[in-house]
Short mmCIF file of N, CA, C and O in Angstrom, two decimals:
data_model
loop_
_atom_site.label_atom_id
_atom_site.label_comp_id
_atom_site.label_asym_id
_atom_site.label_seq_id
_atom_site.Cartn_x
_atom_site.Cartn_y
_atom_site.Cartn_z
N ARG A 19 -63.15 2.32 0.62
CA ARG A 19 -62.95 3.15 1.86
C ARG A 19 -62.88 1.92 3.00
O ARG A 19 -63.21 1.58 3.35
N SER A 20 -61.79 2.41 3.97
CA SER A 20 -61.60 1.27 4.80
C SER A 20 -62.40 1.94 6.29
O SER A 20 -62.52 3.15 6.30
N ARG A 21 -63.51 1.24 6.91
CA ARG A 21 -64.18 1.41 8.23
C ARG A 21 -63.51 1.64 9.14
O ARG A 21 -62.93 0.45 9.44
N GLY A 22 -63.72 2.39 10.00
CA GLY A 22 -63.22 2.52 11.00
C GLY A 22 -63.88 1.96 12.68
O GLY A 22 -65.15 1.18 11.82
N LEU A 23 -63.37 1.30 13.56
CA LEU A 23 -63.99 0.19 14.20
C LEU A 23 -65.54 0.90 14.99
O LEU A 23 -66.49 0.70 15.36
N GLY A 24 -65.30 2.72 15.13
CA GLY A 24 -66.08 3.22 15.16
C GLY A 24 -67.41 3.67 14.47
O GLY A 24 -68.01 4.02 15.05
N ASP A 25 -67.28 3.67 13.67
CA ASP A 25 -68.34 3.86 12.40
C ASP A 25 -69.13 2.40 12.10
O ASP A 25 -70.61 2.44 12.54
N VAL A 26 -68.44 1.61 12.93
CA VAL A 26 -69.44 0.23 12.60
C VAL A 26 -70.65 0.52 14.08
O VAL A 26 -71.68 0.09 14.08
N TYR A 27 -69.71 0.97 15.09
CA TYR A 27 -70.62 1.13 16.26
C TYR A 27 -72.22 1.96 15.99
O TYR A 27 -73.18 1.83 15.92
N LYS A 28 -71.25 3.14 15.58
CA LYS A 28 -72.42 4.28 15.30
C LYS A 28 -73.67 3.66 14.52
O LYS A 28 -74.46 4.30 14.35
N ARG A 29 -73.30 3.21 12.82
CA ARG A 29 -73.61 3.11 11.82
C ARG A 29 -74.57 2.27 11.88
O ARG A 29 -75.96 1.45 11.67
N GLN A 30 -74.47 0.79 12.47
CA GLN A 30 -75.16 -0.49 12.34
C GLN A 30 -75.62 -0.70 13.97
O GLN A 30 -76.22 -1.70 13.64
N TYR A 31 -75.21 -0.32 15.03
CA TYR A 31 -75.83 -1.02 16.13
C TYR A 31 -76.05 0.63 17.31
O TYR A 31 -76.98 -0.33 17.89
N ILE A 32 -75.80 1.12 17.14
CA ILE A 32 -76.16 2.28 17.89
C ILE A 32 -77.34 3.05 17.33
O ILE A 32 -77.01 4.20 16.45
N ASP A 33 -78.61 3.17 16.93
CA ASP A 33 -79.74 4.07 16.69
C ASP A 33 -80.11 4.92 17.24
O ASP A 33 -80.74 6.18 17.59
N SER A 34 -80.47 4.64 19.02
CA SER A 34 -80.85 5.38 19.75
C SER A 34 -80.13 5.37 20.94
O SER A 34 -78.94 4.23 21.37
N PRO A 35 -80.23 6.26 22.05
CA PRO A 35 -79.26 6.33 23.22
C PRO A 35 -80.00 5.19 24.12
O PRO A 35 -79.10 4.76 25.00
N GLU A 36 -81.08 4.53 23.79
CA GLU A 36 -81.62 3.87 24.53
C GLU A 36 -80.94 2.46 24.27
O GLU A 36 -80.99 1.17 24.71
N ASP A 37 -80.14 1.93 22.86
CA ASP A 37 -79.86 0.99 22.22
C ASP A 37 -78.42 0.63 23.53
O ASP A 37 -77.59 1.15 23.94
N SER A 38 -78.15 -0.46 23.14
CA SER A 38 -77.22 -1.05 24.58
C SER A 38 -76.46 -1.95 23.46
O SER A 38 -76.78 -2.84 22.52
N TYR A 39 -75.09 -2.71 23.48
CA TYR A 39 -74.48 -3.52 22.87
C TYR A 39 -73.14 -4.13 23.87
O TYR A 39 -72.78 -3.57 24.58
N SER A 40 -73.05 -4.89 23.55
CA SER A 40 -71.49 -5.68 24.39
C SER A 40 -70.86 -6.23 23.27
O SER A 40 -70.50 -6.15 21.79
N PHE A 41 -69.32 -6.06 23.52
CA PHE A 41 -68.58 -6.33 22.56
C PHE A 41 -67.25 -6.61 23.42
O PHE A 41 -66.79 -6.59 24.33
N THR A 42 -66.33 -8.01 22.42
CA THR A 42 -65.54 -8.93 22.81
C THR A 42 -64.12 -8.45 21.78
O THR A 42 -64.40 -7.93 20.91
N ILE A 43 -63.21 -8.39 22.64
CA ILE A 43 -61.89 -8.34 21.46
C ILE A 43 -61.17 -9.57 22.13
O ILE A 43 -61.04 -10.10 23.23
N SER A 44 -61.00 -10.78 20.39
CA SER A 44 -60.20 -11.62 21.45
C SER A 44 -59.01 -12.31 20.48
O SER A 44 -59.08 -11.11 19.18
N ASN A 45 -58.04 -12.63 20.88
CA ASN A 45 -56.85 -13.18 19.61
C ASN A 45 -56.81 -13.93 18.57
O ASN A 45 -58.20 -14.88 18.91
N ILE A 46 -55.98 -14.70 17.94
CA ILE A 46 -56.10 -15.37 16.89
C ILE A 46 -56.40 -16.64 17.37
O ILE A 46 -56.75 -17.84 16.62
N ARG A 47 -55.83 -16.68 18.83
CA ARG A 47 -56.02 -18.05 19.77
C ARG A 47 -57.42 -18.28 20.38
O ARG A 47 -57.61 -19.72 20.99
N GLY A 48 -58.06 -17.55 20.00
CA GLY A 48 -59.36 -17.12 20.47
C GLY A 48 -59.77 -16.85 21.73
O GLY A 48 -60.48 -17.09 22.53
N GLN A 49 -58.60 -16.83 22.34
CA GLN A 49 -58.69 -16.19 24.18
C GLN A 49 -59.08 -14.53 23.93
O GLN A 49 -58.42 -13.83 22.93
N LEU A 50 -59.77 -14.47 24.89
CA LEU A 50 -60.54 -13.26 25.22
C LEU A 50 -59.55 -12.07 25.81
O LEU A 50 -59.00 -12.26 26.49
N ILE A 51 -59.33 -11.11 24.62
CA ILE A 51 -58.58 -10.01 25.80
C ILE A 51 -59.04 -8.83 26.41
O ILE A 51 -59.13 -8.62 27.35
N PHE A 52 -60.72 -8.49 26.13
CA PHE A 52 -61.05 -7.60 26.15
C PHE A 52 -62.86 -7.67 26.30
O PHE A 52 -63.36 -8.20 25.20
N GLU A 53 -63.52 -7.31 27.08
CA GLU A 53 -65.16 -7.34 26.92
C GLU A 53 -65.56 -6.30 27.37
O GLU A 53 -64.89 -5.98 28.73
N ASN A 54 -66.77 -5.69 27.30
CA ASN A 54 -67.48 -4.59 27.45
C ASN A 54 -69.10 -4.49 27.35
O ASN A 54 -69.19 -5.21 26.35
N LYS A 55 -69.55 -4.04 28.52
CA LYS A 55 -71.05 -4.07 27.63
C LYS A 55 -71.32 -2.26 28.00
O LYS A 55 -71.11 -1.46 28.70
N SER A 56 -72.35 -1.46 26.57
CA SER A 56 -72.19 -0.33 26.54
C SER A 56 -73.68 -0.10 26.45
O SER A 56 -73.99 -0.61 25.49
N SER A 57 -74.27 1.05 26.33
CA SER A 57 -74.65 2.07 25.69
C SER A 57 -74.52 3.08 25.32
O SER A 57 -75.36 3.96 24.44
N SER A 58 -73.53 3.64 25.15
CA SER A 58 -72.94 5.04 24.88
C SER A 58 -72.71 4.81 23.39
O SER A 58 -72.98 3.38 22.66
N ASP A 59 -73.15 6.21 22.63
CA ASP A 59 -72.72 5.91 21.36
C ASP A 59 -71.44 5.73 20.94
O ASP A 59 -71.23 5.56 19.73
N ARG A 60 -70.67 5.69 21.79
CA ARG A 60 -68.98 5.98 21.14
C ARG A 60 -68.37 5.17 22.58
O ARG A 60 -68.42 5.55 23.63
N GLU A 61 -67.75 4.36 21.99
CA GLU A 61 -66.73 3.44 22.88
C GLU A 61 -65.12 3.76 22.58
O GLU A 61 -64.97 3.06 21.32
N LYS A 62 -64.10 3.28 23.49
CA LYS A 62 -62.96 3.69 22.88
C LYS A 62 -62.85 2.82 23.65
O LYS A 62 -62.59 2.54 25.14
N VAL A 63 -61.08 2.05 23.13
CA VAL A 63 -60.20 1.00 24.01
C VAL A 63 -58.90 0.83 23.25
O VAL A 63 -58.92 1.36 22.37
N ASP A 64 -58.01 1.29 24.31
CA ASP A 64 -56.77 1.51 24.37
C ASP A 64 -55.92 -0.03 23.93
O ASP A 64 -56.20 -0.98 24.65
N VAL A 65 -55.75 -0.16 22.72
CA VAL A 65 -55.22 -1.16 22.40
C VAL A 65 -53.73 -1.07 22.14
O VAL A 65 -53.03 -1.83 21.86
N SER A 66 -53.39 0.11 22.96
CA SER A 66 -51.46 0.13 22.85
C SER A 66 -50.80 -0.82 23.27
O SER A 66 -49.92 -1.35 23.30
N ASN A 67 -51.82 -1.49 24.38
CA ASN A 67 -50.69 -2.42 25.15
C ASN A 67 -50.78 -4.13 24.72
O ASN A 67 -50.56 -4.70 25.38
N PHE A 68 -51.64 -4.27 23.91
CA PHE A 68 -51.58 -5.28 22.97
C PHE A 68 -50.42 -5.44 22.49
O PHE A 68 -49.72 -4.94 21.53
N PRO A 69 -50.17 -6.80 22.40
CA PRO A 69 -48.93 -7.20 21.44
C PRO A 69 -49.32 -7.33 20.11
O PRO A 69 -50.60 -7.41 19.75
N SER A 70 -48.59 -7.34 19.08
CA SER A 70 -49.12 -7.10 17.52
C SER A 70 -49.35 -8.68 17.00
O SER A 70 -49.47 -9.30 17.90
N GLY A 71 -50.45 -8.58 16.82
CA GLY A 71 -50.73 -9.69 16.17
C GLY A 71 -52.30 -9.18 15.31
O GLY A 71 -52.80 -8.23 14.99
N LEU A 72 -52.86 -10.35 14.97
CA LEU A 72 -54.74 -10.16 14.39
C LEU A 72 -55.49 -10.33 15.32
O LEU A 72 -55.48 -11.30 16.46
N TYR A 73 -56.77 -9.83 15.79
CA TYR A 73 -57.30 -9.38 16.50
C TYR A 73 -59.04 -9.59 16.01
O TYR A 73 -59.01 -9.10 14.64
N PHE A 74 -60.11 -9.73 16.78
CA PHE A 74 -61.57 -10.16 16.34
C PHE A 74 -61.91 -9.36 17.46
O PHE A 74 -62.04 -9.30 18.31
N LEU A 75 -63.00 -8.02 16.74
CA LEU A 75 -63.95 -7.27 17.90
C LEU A 75 -65.33 -8.24 17.16
O LEU A 75 -65.67 -8.24 16.09
N THR A 76 -66.29 -8.94 18.20
CA THR A 76 -67.40 -9.02 17.74
C THR A 76 -68.38 -8.41 18.72
O THR A 76 -68.35 -7.95 19.97
N ILE A 77 -69.14 -7.16 17.82
CA ILE A 77 -70.44 -6.71 18.60
C ILE A 77 -71.68 -7.28 18.51
O ILE A 77 -72.00 -7.79 17.54
N SER A 78 -72.30 -7.42 19.53
CA SER A 78 -73.58 -7.98 19.81
C SER A 78 -74.64 -7.02 20.15
O SER A 78 -74.10 -6.58 21.24
N SER A 79 -75.38 -6.79 19.77
CA SER A 79 -76.65 -6.34 20.10
C SER A 79 -78.31 -6.95 20.11
O SER A 79 -78.25 -7.80 19.04
N ASN A 80 -79.51 -5.73 20.44
CA ASN A 80 -80.62 -5.93 19.54
C ASN A 80 -80.37 -6.34 18.60
O ASN A 80 -81.85 -7.23 17.56
N ARG A 81 -79.75 -5.71 17.36
CA ARG A 81 -79.68 -5.56 16.17
C ARG A 81 -79.28 -6.87 15.40
O ARG A 81 -78.94 -6.94 14.19
N GLY A 82 -77.97 -7.40 15.85
CA GLY A 82 -77.27 -8.37 15.13
C GLY A 82 -76.38 -8.79 15.94
O GLY A 82 -75.63 -7.84 16.99
N LEU A 83 -75.58 -9.91 15.34
CA LEU A 83 -73.65 -9.97 15.56
C LEU A 83 -73.23 -9.29 14.32
O LEU A 83 -73.11 -10.14 13.95
N GLU A 84 -71.69 -9.28 15.03
CA GLU A 84 -71.19 -8.54 13.34
C GLU A 84 -69.51 -8.48 14.37
O GLU A 84 -69.05 -8.53 15.36
N THR A 85 -68.40 -9.81 13.25
CA THR A 85 -67.17 -9.92 13.69
C THR A 85 -66.34 -9.19 12.91
O THR A 85 -66.48 -9.41 11.64
N ILE A 86 -65.15 -8.28 13.50
CA ILE A 86 -64.60 -7.26 12.25
C ILE A 86 -63.37 -8.07 13.16
O ILE A 86 -62.95 -8.54 14.01
N ARG A 87 -62.53 -8.11 11.22
CA ARG A 87 -60.88 -8.45 12.44
C ARG A 87 -59.88 -7.28 12.05
O ARG A 87 -60.05 -6.30 11.16
N PHE A 88 -58.87 -7.02 12.69
CA PHE A 88 -58.11 -5.77 12.64
C PHE A 88 -56.42 -6.13 13.07
O PHE A 88 -56.21 -7.37 14.04
N VAL A 89 -55.94 -5.77 12.60
CA VAL A 89 -54.73 -6.23 12.88
C VAL A 89 -53.23 -5.12 13.81
O VAL A 89 -53.84 -3.91 13.48
N LYS A 90 -53.28 -5.52 14.95
CA LYS A 90 -52.59 -4.64 15.77
C LYS A 90 -52.07 -4.59 15.37
O LYS A 90 -50.19 -5.47 15.37
N LYS A 91 -50.07 -3.47 14.85
CA LYS A 91 -48.85 -3.62 14.43
C LYS A 91 -48.13 -2.98 15.40
O LYS A 91 -48.19 -2.20 16.69
#
């Protein structure tokens, strides 16, 4: 089963409304495309304007750090 990006936030990083996290999206060249800090249990990012390619979503919280790769077609 493929996990959605929202599944990662909810399952691993957001245990309570008091938890906060930051996330970044970078491209294959390591260029920062998007950055945000949030305490919401759901966060939406519109990637429709991103060029097609490979991207990396990095989520950081007091529970740890995880990088997930995704492809925008």
